[in-house]
mmCIF file of C-alpha atoms in Angstrom:
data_model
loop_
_atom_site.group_PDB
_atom_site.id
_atom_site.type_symbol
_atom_site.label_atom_id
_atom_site.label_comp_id
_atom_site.label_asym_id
_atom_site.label_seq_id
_atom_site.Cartn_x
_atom_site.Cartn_y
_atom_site.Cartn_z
ATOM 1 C CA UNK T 16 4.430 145.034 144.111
ATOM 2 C CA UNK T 17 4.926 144.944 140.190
ATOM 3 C CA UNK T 18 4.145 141.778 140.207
ATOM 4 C CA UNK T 19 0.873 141.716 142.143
ATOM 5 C CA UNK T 20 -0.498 144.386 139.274
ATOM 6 C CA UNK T 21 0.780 142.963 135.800
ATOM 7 C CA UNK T 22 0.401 139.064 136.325
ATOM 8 C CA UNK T 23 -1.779 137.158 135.050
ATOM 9 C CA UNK T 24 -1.923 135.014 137.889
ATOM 10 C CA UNK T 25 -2.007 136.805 141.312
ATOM 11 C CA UNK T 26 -2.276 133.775 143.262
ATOM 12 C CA UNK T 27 1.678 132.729 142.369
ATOM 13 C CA UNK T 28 2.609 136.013 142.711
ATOM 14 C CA UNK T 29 1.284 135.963 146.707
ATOM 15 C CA UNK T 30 2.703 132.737 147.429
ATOM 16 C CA UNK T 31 6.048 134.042 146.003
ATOM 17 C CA UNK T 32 5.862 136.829 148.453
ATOM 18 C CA UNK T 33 4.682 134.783 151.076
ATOM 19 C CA UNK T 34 7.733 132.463 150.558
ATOM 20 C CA UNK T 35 10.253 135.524 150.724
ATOM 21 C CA UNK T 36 8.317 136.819 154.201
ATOM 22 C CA UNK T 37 9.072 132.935 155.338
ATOM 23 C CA UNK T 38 12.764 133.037 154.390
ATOM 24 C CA UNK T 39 13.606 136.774 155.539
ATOM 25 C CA UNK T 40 17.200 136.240 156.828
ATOM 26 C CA UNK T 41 17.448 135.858 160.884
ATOM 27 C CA UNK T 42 14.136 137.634 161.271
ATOM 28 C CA UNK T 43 11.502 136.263 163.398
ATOM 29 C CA UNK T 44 7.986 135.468 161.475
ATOM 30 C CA UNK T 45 6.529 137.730 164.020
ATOM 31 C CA UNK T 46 8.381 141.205 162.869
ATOM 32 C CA UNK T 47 9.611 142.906 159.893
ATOM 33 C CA UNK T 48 13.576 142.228 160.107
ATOM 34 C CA UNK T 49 15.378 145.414 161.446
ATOM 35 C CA UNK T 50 18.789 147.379 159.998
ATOM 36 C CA UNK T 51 22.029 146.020 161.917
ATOM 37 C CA UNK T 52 25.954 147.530 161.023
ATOM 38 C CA UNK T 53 27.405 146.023 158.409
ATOM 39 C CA UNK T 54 30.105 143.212 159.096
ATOM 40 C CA UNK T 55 28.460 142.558 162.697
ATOM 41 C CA UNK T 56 31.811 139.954 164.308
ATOM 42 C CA UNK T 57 29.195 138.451 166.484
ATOM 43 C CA UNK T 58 27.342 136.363 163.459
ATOM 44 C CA UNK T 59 24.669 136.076 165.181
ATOM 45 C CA UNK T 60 21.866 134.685 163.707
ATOM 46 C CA UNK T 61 23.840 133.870 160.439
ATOM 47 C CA UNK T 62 24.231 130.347 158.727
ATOM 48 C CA UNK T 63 26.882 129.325 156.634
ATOM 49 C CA UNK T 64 25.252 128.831 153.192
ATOM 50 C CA UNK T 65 22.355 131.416 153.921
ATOM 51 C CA UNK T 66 20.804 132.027 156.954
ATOM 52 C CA UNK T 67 17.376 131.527 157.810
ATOM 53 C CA UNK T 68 14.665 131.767 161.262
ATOM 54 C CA UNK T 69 12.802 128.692 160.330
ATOM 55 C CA UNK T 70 14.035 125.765 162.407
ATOM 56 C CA UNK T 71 13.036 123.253 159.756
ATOM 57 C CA UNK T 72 15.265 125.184 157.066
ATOM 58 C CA UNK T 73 18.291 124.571 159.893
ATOM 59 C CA UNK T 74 21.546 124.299 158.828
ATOM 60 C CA UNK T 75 22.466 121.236 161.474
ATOM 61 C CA UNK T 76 19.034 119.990 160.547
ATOM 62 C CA UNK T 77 20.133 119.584 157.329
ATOM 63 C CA UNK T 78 23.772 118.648 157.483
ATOM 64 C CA UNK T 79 22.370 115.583 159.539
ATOM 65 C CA UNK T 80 19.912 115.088 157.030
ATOM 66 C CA UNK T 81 22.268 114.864 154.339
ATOM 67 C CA UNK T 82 24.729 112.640 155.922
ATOM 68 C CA UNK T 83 22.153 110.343 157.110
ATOM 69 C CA UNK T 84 20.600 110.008 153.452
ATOM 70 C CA UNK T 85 24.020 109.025 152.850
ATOM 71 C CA UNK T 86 23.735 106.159 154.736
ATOM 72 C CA UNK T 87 22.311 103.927 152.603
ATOM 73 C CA UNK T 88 24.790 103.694 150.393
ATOM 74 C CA UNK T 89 27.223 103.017 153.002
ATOM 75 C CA UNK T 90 25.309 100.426 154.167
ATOM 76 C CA UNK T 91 25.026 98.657 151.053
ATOM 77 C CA UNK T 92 28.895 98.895 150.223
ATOM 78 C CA UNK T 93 29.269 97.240 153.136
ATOM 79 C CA UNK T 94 26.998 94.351 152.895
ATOM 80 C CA UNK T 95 26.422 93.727 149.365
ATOM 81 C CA UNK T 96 24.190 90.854 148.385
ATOM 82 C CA UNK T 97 24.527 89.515 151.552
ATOM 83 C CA UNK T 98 21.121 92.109 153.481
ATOM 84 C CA UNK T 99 18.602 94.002 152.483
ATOM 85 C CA UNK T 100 18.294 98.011 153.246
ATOM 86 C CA UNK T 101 14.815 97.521 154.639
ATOM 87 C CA UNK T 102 15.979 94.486 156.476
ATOM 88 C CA UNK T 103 17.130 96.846 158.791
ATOM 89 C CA UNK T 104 14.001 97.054 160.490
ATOM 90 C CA UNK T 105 14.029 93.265 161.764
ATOM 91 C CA UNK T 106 16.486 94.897 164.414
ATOM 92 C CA UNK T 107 14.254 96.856 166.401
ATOM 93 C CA UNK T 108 15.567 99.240 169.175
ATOM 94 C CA UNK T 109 12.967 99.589 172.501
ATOM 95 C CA UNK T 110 14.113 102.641 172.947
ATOM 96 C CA UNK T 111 13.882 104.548 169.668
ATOM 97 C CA UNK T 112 11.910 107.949 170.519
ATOM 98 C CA UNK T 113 8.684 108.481 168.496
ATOM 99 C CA UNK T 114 8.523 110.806 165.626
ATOM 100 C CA UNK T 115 6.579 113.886 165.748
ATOM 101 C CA UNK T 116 2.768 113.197 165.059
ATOM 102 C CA UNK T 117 1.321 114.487 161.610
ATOM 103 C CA UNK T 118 -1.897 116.554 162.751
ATOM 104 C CA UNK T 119 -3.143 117.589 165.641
ATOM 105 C CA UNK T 120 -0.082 118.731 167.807
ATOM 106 C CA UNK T 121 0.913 121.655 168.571
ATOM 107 C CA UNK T 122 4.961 123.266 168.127
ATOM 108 C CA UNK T 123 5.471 123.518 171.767
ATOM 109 C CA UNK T 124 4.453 119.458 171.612
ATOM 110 C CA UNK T 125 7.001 118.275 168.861
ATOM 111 C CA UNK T 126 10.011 120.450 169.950
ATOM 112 C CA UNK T 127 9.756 119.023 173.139
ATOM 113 C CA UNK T 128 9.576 115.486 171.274
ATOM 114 C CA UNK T 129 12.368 116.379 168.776
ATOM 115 C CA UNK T 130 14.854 117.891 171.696
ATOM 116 C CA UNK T 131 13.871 114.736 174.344
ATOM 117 C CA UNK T 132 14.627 112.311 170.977
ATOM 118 C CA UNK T 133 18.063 113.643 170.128
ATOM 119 C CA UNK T 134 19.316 113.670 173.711
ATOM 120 C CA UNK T 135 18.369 109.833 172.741
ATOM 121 C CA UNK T 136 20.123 109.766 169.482
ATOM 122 C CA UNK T 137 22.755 110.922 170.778
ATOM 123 C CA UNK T 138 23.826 108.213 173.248
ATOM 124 C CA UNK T 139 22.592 105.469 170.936
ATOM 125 C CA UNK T 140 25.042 107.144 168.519
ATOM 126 C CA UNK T 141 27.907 105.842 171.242
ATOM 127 C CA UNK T 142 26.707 102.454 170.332
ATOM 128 C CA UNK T 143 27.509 103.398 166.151
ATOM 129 C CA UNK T 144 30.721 104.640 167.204
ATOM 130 C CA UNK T 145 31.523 102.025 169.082
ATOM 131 C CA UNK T 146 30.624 99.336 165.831
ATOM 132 C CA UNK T 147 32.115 101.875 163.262
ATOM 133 C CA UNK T 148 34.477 104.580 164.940
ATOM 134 C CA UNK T 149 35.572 105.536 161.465
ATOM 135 C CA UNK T 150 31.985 106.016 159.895
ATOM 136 C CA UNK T 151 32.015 109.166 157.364
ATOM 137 C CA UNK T 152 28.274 109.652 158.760
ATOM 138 C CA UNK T 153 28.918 109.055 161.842
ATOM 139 C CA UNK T 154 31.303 111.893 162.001
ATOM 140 C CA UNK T 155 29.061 114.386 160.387
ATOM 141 C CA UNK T 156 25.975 113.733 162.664
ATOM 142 C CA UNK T 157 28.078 114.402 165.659
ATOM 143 C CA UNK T 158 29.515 117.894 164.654
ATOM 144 C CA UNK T 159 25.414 119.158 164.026
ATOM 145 C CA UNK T 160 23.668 117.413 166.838
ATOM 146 C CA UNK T 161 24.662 119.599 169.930
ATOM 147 C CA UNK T 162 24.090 122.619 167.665
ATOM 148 C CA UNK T 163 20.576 121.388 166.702
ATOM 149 C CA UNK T 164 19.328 120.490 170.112
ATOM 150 C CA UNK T 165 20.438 124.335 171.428
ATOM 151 C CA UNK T 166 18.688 125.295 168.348
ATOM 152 C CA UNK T 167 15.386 123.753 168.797
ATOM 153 C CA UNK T 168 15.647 124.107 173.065
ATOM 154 C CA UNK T 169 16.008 128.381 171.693
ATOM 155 C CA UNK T 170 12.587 127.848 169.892
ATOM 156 C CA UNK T 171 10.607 126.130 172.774
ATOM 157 C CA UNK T 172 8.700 128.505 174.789
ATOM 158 C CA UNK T 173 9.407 126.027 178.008
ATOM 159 C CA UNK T 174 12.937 124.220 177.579
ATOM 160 C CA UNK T 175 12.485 123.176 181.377
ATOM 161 C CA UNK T 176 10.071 120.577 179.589
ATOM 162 C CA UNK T 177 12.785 118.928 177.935
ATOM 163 C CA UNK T 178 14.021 115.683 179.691
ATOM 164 C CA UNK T 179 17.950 115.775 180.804
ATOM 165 C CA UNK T 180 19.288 111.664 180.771
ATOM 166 C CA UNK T 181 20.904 111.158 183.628
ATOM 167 C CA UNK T 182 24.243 109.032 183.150
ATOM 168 C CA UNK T 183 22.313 106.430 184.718
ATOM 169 C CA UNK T 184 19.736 106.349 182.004
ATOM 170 C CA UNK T 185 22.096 106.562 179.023
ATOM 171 C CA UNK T 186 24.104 103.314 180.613
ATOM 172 C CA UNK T 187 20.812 101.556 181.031
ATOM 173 C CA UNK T 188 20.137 102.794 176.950
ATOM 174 C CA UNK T 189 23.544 101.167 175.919
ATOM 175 C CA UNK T 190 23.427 98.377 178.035
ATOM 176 C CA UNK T 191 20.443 96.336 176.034
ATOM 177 C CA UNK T 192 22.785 96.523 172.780
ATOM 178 C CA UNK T 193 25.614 95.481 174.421
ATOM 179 C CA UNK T 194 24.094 92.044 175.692
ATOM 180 C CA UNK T 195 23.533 91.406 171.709
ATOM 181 C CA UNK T 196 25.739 89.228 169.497
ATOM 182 C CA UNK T 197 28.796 90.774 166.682
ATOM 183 C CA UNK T 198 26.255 90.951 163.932
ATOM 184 C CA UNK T 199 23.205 92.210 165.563
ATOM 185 C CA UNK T 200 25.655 94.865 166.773
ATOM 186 C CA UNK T 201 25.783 96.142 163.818
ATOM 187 C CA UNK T 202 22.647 95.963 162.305
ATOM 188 C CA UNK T 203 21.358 97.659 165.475
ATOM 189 C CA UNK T 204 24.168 100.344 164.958
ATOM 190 C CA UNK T 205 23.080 100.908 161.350
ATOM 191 C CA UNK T 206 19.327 100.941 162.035
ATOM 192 C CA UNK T 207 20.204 103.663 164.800
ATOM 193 C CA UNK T 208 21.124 106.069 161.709
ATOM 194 C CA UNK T 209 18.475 104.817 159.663
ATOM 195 C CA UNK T 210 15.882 105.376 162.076
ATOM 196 C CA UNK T 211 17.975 108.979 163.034
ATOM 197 C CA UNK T 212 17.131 110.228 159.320
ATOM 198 C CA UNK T 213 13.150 109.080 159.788
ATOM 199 C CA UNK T 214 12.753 110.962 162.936
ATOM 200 C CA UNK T 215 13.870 114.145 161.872
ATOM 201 C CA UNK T 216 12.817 114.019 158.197
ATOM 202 C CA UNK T 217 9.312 113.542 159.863
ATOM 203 C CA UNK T 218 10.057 116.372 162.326
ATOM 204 C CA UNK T 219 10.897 118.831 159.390
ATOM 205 C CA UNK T 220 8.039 117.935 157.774
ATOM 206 C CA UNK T 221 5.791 117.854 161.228
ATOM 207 C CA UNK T 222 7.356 122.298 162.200
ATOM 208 C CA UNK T 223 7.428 123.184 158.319
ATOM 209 C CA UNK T 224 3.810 122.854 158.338
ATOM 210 C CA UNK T 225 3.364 125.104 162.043
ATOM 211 C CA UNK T 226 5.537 127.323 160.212
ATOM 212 C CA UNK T 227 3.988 128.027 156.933
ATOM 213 C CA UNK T 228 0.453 128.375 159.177
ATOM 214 C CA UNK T 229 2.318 131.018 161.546
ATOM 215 C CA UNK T 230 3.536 132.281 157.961
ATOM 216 C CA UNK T 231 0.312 132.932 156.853
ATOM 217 C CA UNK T 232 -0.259 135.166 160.002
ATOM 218 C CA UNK T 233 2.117 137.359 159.301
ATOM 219 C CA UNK T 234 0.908 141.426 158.682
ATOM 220 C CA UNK T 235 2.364 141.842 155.373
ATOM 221 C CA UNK T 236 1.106 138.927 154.511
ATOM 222 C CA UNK T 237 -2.442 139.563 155.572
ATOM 223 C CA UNK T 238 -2.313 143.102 153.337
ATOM 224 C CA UNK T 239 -1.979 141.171 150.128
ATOM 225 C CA UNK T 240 -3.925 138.582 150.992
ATOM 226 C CA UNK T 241 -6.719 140.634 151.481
ATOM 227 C CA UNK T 242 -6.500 142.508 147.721
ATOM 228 C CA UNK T 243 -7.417 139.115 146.341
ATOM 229 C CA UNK T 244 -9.994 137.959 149.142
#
């Protein structure tokens, strides 16, 4: 609390505290985190790289993050002077899932849109394979997008909610980009991962805004907060 009685500016000294209560490693926002033996071999709750509660600071959310962002470049490698990035969106997909909305929703209401949209993702992402099987970002999003979807179905307070595809459904998914000519093929396979990094850069920003309001709730929080109010 040193710095709550020397600083000159106690309002960056409670958001710095508030920050830490946020990032507490593998505690819920809801409890103080609690003593566990040293070296537990389960790892549970642990990240490599730090670990951290808050599904929007998820490692999987973020290794797909990071190899989608890098799919720009591979994109323009590829077709060089010949199409535009942005172009991309000329190749629409009917069956793209919406992002999560940007007010008025509630968590429950975009984890159930975020799991239902990478069940989605990740049959489209047999149509990217099937274009580029040797795709560096390909390969990345597929190791982190199981582990995300268990991640976010753990958060939800009803995972029955969440809609299962049936193999039915993904063929039916697949089979409107299969009717489509060489090039189109492509674009559509690219536009997939461009459209992959939209919806959950606008689903991290969508849950890290529920989170810092449950964050805000927190008891600790609420003691110095109420020094200064």
């Amino acid at each position: 609390m040193h710095c709550l009685l020397y600083t000159d500016w106690p309002w960056l000294c409670v958001l710095m505290l508030w920050t830490l209560v946020l990032r507490v490693p593998g505690a819920p926002l809801e409890q103080m985190p609690t003593d566990g033996p040293t070296g537990d071999p389960s790892g549970e709750g642990e990240e490599v790289g730090g670990s951290s509660d808050l599904l929007s600071e998820s490692r999987d959310l973020k290794l797909i993050l990071d190899a989608t962002d890098l799919h720009k470049d591979e994109f323009k490698k590829e077709f060089l002077g010949v199409m535009q990035y942005h172009l991309l969106d000329n190749y629409r997909i009917s069956s793209l899932p919406q992002n999560c909305p940007r007010s008025n929703f509630s968590m429950e209401d975009c984890l159930l849109r975020l799991v239902d949209g990478l069940r989605v993702y990740r049959v489209l992402l047999k149509h990217v394979e099937k274009e580029y099987p040797s795709s560096s970002v390909l390969s990345r999003v597929k190791v982190s997008i199981n582990p995300l979807i268990e991640k976010v179905t753990e958060k939800m307070k009803r995972p029955d909610r969440a809609t299962m595809l049936t193999s039915s459904q993904e063929e039916q998914l697949l089979k409107e980009l299969n009717n489509l000519d060489s090039f189109h093929r492509k674009m559509v396979a690219h536009n997939i991962l461009r459209k992959l990094h939209q919806f959950l850069r606008s689903a991290q920003l969508s849950i890290r805004k529920k989170e810092m309001a449950k964050g805000l709730e927190h008891p600790l929080l609420k003691v110095i907060l109420s020094i200064y109010t």
